[in-house]
Short mmCIF file of C-alpha atoms in Angstrom, two decimals:
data_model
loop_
_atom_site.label_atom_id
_atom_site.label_comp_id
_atom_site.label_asym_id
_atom_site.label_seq_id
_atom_site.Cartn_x
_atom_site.Cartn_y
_atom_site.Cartn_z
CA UNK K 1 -18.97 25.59 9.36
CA UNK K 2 -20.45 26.73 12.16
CA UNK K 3 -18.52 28.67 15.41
CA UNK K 4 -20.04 25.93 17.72
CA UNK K 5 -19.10 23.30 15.19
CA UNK K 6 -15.48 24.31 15.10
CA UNK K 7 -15.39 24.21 18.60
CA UNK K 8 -16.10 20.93 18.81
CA UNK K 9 -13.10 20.17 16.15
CA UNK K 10 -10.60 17.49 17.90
CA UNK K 11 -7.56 19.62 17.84
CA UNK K 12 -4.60 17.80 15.84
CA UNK K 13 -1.45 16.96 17.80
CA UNK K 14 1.94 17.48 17.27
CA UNK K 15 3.58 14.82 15.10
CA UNK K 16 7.29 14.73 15.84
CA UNK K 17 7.57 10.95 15.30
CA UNK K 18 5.46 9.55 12.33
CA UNK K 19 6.53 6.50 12.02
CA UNK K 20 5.58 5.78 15.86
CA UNK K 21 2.42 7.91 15.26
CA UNK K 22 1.49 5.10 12.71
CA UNK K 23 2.04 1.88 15.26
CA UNK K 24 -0.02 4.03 17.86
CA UNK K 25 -2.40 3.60 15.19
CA UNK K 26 -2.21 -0.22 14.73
CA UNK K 27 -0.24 0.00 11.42
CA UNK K 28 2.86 -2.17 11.41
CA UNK K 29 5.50 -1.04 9.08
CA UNK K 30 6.46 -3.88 6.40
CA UNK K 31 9.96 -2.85 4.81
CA UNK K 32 11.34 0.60 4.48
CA UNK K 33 8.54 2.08 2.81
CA UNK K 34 5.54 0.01 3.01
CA UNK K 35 2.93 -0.39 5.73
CA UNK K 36 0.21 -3.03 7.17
CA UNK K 37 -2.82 -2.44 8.82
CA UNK K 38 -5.70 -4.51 9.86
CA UNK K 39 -9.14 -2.97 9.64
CA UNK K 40 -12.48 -3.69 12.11
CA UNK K 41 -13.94 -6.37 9.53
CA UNK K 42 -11.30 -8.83 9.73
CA UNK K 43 -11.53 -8.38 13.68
CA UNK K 44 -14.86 -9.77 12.94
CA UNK K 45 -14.71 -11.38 10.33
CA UNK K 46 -11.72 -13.60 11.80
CA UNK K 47 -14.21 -14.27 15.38
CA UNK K 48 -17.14 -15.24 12.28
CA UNK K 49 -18.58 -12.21 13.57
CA UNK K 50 -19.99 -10.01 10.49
CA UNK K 51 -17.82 -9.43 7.03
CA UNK K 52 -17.50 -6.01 5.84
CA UNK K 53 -19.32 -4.75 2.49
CA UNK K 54 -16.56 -5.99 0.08
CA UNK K 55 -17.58 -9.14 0.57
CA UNK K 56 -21.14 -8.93 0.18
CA UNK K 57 -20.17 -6.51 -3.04
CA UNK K 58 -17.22 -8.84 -4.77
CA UNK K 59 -17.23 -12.08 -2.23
CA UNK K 60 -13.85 -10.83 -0.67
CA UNK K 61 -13.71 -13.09 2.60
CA UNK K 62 -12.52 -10.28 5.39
CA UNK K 63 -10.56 -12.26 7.25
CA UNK K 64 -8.19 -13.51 4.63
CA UNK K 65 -7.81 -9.83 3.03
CA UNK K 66 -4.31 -8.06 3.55
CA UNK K 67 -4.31 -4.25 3.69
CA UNK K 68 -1.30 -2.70 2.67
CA UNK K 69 0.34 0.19 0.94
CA UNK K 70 3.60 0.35 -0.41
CA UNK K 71 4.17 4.22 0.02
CA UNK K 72 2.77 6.39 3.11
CA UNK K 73 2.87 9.58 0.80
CA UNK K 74 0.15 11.02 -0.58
CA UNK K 75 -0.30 14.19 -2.85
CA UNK K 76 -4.18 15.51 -1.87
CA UNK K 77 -4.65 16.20 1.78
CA UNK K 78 -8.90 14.70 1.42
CA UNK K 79 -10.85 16.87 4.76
CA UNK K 80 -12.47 13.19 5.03
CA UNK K 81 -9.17 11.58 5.31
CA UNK K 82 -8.75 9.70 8.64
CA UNK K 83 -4.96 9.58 8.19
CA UNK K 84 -2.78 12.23 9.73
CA UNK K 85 -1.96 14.13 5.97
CA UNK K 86 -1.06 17.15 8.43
CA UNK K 87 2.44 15.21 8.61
CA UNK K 88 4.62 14.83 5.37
CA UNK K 89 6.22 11.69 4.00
CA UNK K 90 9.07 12.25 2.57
CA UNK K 91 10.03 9.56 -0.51
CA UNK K 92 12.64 6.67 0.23
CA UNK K 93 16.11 7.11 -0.80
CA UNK K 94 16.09 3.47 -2.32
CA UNK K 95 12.64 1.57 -3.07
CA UNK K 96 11.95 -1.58 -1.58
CA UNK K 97 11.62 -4.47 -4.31
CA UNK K 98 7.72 -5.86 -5.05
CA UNK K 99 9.24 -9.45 -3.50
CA UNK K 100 10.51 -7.78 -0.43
CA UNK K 101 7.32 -5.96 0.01
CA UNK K 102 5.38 -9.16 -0.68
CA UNK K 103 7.41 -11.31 1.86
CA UNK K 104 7.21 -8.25 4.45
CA UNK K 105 3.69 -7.13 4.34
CA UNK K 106 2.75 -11.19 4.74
CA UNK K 107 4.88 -11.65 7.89
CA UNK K 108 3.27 -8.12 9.18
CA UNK K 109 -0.33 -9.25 8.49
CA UNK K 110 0.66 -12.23 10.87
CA UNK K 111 1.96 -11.00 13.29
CA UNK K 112 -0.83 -8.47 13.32
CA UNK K 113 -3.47 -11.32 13.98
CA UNK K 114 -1.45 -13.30 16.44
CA UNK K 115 -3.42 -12.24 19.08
CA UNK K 116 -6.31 -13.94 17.92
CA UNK K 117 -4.97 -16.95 17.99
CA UNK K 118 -6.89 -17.64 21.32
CA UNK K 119 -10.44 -15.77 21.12
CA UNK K 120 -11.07 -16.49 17.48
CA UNK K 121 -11.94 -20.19 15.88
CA UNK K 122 -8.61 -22.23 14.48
CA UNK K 123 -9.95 -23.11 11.44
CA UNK K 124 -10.64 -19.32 10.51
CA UNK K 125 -7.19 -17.53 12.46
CA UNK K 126 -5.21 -20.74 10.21
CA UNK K 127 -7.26 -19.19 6.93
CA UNK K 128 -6.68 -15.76 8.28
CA UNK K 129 -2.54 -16.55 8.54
CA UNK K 130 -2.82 -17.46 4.34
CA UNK K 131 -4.67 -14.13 3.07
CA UNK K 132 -5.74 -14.43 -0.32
CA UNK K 133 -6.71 -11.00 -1.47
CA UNK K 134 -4.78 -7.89 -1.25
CA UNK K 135 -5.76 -4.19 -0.53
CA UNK K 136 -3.14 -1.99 -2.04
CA UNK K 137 -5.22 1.14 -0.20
CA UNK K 138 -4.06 2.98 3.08
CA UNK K 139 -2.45 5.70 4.05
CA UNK K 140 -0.78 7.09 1.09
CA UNK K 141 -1.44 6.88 -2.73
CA UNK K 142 -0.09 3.60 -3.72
CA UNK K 143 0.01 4.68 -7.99
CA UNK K 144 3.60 6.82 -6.54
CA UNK K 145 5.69 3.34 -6.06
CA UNK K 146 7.49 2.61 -9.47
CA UNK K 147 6.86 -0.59 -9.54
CA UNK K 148 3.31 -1.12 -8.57
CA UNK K 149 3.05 -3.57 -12.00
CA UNK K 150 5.44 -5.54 -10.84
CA UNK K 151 4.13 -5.54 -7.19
CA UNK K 152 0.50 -6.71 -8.46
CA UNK K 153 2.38 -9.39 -10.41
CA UNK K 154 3.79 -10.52 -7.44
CA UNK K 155 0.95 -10.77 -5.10
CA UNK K 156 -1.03 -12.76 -8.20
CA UNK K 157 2.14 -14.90 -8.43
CA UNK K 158 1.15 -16.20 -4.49
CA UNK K 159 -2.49 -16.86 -5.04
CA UNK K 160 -3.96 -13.26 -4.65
CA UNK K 161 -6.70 -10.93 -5.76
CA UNK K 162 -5.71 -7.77 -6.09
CA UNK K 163 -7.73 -4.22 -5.20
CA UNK K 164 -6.04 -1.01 -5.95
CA UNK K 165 -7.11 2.26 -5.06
CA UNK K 166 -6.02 5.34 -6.33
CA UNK K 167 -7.42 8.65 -6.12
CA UNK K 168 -5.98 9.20 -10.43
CA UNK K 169 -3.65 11.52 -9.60
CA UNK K 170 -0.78 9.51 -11.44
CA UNK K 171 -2.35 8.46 -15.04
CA UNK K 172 0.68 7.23 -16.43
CA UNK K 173 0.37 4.56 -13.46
CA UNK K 174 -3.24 4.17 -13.82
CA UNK K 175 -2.19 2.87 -17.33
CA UNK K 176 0.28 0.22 -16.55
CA UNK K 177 -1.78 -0.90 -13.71
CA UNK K 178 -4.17 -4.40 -14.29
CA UNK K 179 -5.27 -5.51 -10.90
CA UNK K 180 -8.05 -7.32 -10.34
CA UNK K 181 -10.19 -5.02 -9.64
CA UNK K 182 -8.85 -0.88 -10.16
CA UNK K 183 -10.69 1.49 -8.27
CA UNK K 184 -9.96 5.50 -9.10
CA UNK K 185 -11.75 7.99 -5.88
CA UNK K 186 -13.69 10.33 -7.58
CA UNK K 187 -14.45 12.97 -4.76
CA UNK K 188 -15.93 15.98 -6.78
CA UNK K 189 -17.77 16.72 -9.68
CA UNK K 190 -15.42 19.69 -10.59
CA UNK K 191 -12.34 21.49 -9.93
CA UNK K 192 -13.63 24.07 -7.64
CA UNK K 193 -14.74 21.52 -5.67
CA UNK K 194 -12.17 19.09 -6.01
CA UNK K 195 -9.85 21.82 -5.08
CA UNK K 196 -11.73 22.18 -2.00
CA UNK K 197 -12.50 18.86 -0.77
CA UNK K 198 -9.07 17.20 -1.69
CA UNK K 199 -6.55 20.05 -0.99
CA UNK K 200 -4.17 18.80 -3.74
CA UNK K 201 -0.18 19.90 -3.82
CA UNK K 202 -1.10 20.92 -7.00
CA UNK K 203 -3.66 22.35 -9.45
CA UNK K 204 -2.76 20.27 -12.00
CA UNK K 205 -3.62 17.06 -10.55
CA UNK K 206 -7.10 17.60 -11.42
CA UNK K 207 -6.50 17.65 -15.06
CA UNK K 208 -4.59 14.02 -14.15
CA UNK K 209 -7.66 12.52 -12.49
CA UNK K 210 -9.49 13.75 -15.94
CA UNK K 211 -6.75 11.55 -17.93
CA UNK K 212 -7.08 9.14 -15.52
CA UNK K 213 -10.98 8.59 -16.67
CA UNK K 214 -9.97 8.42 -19.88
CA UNK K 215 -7.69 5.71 -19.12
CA UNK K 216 -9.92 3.39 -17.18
CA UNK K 217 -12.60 3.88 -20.42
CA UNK K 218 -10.53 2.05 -22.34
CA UNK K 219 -9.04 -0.70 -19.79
CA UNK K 220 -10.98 -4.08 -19.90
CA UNK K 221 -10.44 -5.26 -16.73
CA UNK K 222 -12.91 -4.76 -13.55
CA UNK K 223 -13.12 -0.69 -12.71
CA UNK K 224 -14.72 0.85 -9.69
CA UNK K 225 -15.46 4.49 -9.30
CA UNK K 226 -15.40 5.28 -5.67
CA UNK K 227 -16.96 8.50 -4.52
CA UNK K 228 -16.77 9.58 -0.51
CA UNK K 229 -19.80 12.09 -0.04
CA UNK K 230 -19.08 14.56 2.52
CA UNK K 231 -22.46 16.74 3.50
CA UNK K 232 -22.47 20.42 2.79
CA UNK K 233 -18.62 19.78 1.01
CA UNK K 234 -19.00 17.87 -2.29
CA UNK K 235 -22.58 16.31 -2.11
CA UNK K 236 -23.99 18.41 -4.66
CA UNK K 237 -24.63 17.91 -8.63
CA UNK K 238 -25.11 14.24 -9.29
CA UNK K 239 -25.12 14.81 -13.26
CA UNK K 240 -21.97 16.60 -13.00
CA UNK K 241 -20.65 13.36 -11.26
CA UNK K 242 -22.44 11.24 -14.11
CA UNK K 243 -20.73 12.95 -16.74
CA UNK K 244 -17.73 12.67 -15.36
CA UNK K 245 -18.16 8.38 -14.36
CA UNK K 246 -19.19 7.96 -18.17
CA UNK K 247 -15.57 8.90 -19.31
CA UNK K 248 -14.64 5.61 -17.48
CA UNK K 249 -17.33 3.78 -18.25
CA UNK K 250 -16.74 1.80 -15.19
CA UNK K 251 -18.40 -1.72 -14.37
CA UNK K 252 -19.40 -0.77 -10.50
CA UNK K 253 -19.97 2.90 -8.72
CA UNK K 254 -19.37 2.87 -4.81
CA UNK K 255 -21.12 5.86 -3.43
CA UNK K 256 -20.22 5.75 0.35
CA UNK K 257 -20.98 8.34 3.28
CA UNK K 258 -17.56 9.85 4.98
CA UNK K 259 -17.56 8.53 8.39
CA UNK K 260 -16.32 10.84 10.80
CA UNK K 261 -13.03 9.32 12.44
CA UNK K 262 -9.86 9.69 12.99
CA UNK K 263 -7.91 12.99 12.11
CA UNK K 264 -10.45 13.96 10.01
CA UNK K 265 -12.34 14.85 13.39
CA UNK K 266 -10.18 18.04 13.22
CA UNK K 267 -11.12 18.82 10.04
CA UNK K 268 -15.05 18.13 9.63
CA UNK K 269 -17.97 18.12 11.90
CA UNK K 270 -19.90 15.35 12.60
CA UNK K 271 -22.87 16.32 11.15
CA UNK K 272 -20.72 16.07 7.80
CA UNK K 273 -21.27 12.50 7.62
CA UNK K 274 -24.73 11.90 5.65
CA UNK K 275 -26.90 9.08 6.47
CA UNK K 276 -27.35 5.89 4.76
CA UNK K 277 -30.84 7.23 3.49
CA UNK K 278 -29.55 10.55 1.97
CA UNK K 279 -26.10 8.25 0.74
CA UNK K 280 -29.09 6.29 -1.00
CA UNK K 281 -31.26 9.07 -2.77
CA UNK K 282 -28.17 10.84 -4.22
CA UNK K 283 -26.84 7.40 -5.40
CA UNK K 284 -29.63 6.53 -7.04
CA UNK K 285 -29.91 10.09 -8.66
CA UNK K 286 -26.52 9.42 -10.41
CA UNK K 287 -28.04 6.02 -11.11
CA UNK K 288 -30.64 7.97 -12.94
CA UNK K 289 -28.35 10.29 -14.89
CA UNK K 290 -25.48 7.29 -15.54
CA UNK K 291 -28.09 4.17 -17.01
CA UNK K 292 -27.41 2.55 -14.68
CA UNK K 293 -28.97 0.89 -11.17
CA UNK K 294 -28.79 -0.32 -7.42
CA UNK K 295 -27.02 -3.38 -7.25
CA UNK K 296 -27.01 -3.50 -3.56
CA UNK K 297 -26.30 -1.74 -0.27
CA UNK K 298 -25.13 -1.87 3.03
CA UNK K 299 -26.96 0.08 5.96
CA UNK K 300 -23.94 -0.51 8.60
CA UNK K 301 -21.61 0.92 6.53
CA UNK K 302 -23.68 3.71 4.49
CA UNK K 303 -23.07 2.51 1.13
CA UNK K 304 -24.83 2.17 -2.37
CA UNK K 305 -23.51 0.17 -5.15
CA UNK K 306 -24.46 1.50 -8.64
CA UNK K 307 -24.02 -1.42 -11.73
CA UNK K 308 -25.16 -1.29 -15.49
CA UNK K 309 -27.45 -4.34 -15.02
CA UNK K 310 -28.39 -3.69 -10.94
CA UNK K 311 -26.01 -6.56 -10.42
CA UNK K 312 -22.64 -7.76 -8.95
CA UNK K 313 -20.38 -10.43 -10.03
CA UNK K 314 -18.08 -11.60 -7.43
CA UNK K 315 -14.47 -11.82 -8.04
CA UNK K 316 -12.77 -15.68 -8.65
#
């Protein structure tokens, strides 16, 4: 990075108060532990405005989609992260049951969208105040709550899909986990660069994500590999990445560019963030190393989605 570049680094504030730090931010806090957010598209989506690439991907109607995470602590500290992992969570004394954390993060997601009651159409903020699908991915790696089985049970109990994301850290998780649809971040082709671009607590958590691959390989249920390209950090080797996605054998690859906002702005430039055009040629040179082929993409949101038969069935 570049003197001039580091300049023009947003310099990170003090954090005294973390919790109020986080409803600055627009999260509302759902139990003890837990935590609610909603996220651009469902603005949108919600005034029939646009809907955000999962839905074009898997058919996941924005508006109805509840983003939560039932633990704010995370164990990498990603330089593309947009949450404040400068500030450390500290684990709850007691944990919150997967019914309490149900019934909470519902009533937060409403009360969240209550202000659209009067700009947005009825018929969509009534559809918005029943969300069907559920986005255990946030601020915090969600595979560190003991009872994240039980959690996905109970969301699936009331009606809903179910997306986790985890960045693999926590493979004896990863194998109790059957969402409907598992994603595992894989940020770096190796350790040197893995070490680099995810800051983990510890140097062993790259041997977990490599158990964690072997995991999802032999899970039958839908897998995503999700890799955030950051330019000049980890946007190098596609075959090492290939190699690496074929241990999972995963039905869908979501290469994505890192989009330069919030506290990451301290931590990258904004020329890291590649364009949808370079996001595109390296995807489809893993494409070419993996077997397998553009399924679709999304300009607005610089993504490429990689399939084994170049396309995408959407989730029931």
């Amino acid at each position: 990075m570049s003197s001039k570049d580091k300049e023009e680094l947003m310099t990170i504030p003090e954090i005294p108060d973390f919790e109020a730090l986080l409803k600055k931010q627009g999260y509302s806090l759902a139990g003890t532990h837990s935590a609610v957010k909603t996220c651009l598209w469902l603005g949108r989506s919600i005034k029939d405005e646009g809907e955000c690439y999962k839905s074009r991907f898997y058919g996941i109607t924005s508006h109805c989609c509840l983003q939560m995470t039932p633990t704010l602590r995370c164990n990498q500290r990603c330089l593309f992260c947009w949450r404040p992992t400068e500030a450390e969570v500290s684990f709850p004394k007691n944990w919150d049951s997967p019914v309490e954390i149900v019934g909470s993060s519902i009533k937060a997601q409403r009360k969240l969208i209550s202000g659209f009651g009067g700009s947005a159409p009825r018929e969509r903020w009534e559809e918005a105040n029943e969300p069907k699908h559920v986005a255990i991915s946030l601020s915090g790696e969600p595979t560190m709550y003991p009872y994240l089985p039980e959690l996905v049970e109970e969301y699936e109990k009331q009606g809903f899909t179910t997306f986790i994301v985890s960045n693999g850290t926590v493979p004896e998780m990863m194998e109790r986990i059957e969402p409907s649809q598992l994603y595992m971040s894989l940020d770096a082709p190796d350790r040197e660069t893995y070490e680099k671009v995810c800051n983990p607590k510890s140097p062993e958590l790259w041997d977990n994500i490599n158990r964690s691959l072997e995991i999802l390989g032999k899970k039958d249920n839908r897998k995503a590999i999700r890799i955030t390209l950051v330019k000049g950090v980890n946007m190098i080797d596609p075959a090492g990445y290939a190699r690496l996605i074929e241990i999972a054998d995963p039905d869908y690859v979501e290469i994505k560019a890192y989009m330069h906002l919030g506290f990451s702005r301290a931590r990258l430039p904004r020329e890291a963030m590649p364009s949808h055009e370079e996001v595109l040629s390296f995807a489809k040179e893993v494409a070419g190393h993996l077997g397998y082929s553009i399924a679709d993409e999304v300009e607005v949101s610089r993504i490429a989605l990689l399939s084994k038969d170049g396309k995408v069935t959407y989730i029931d």
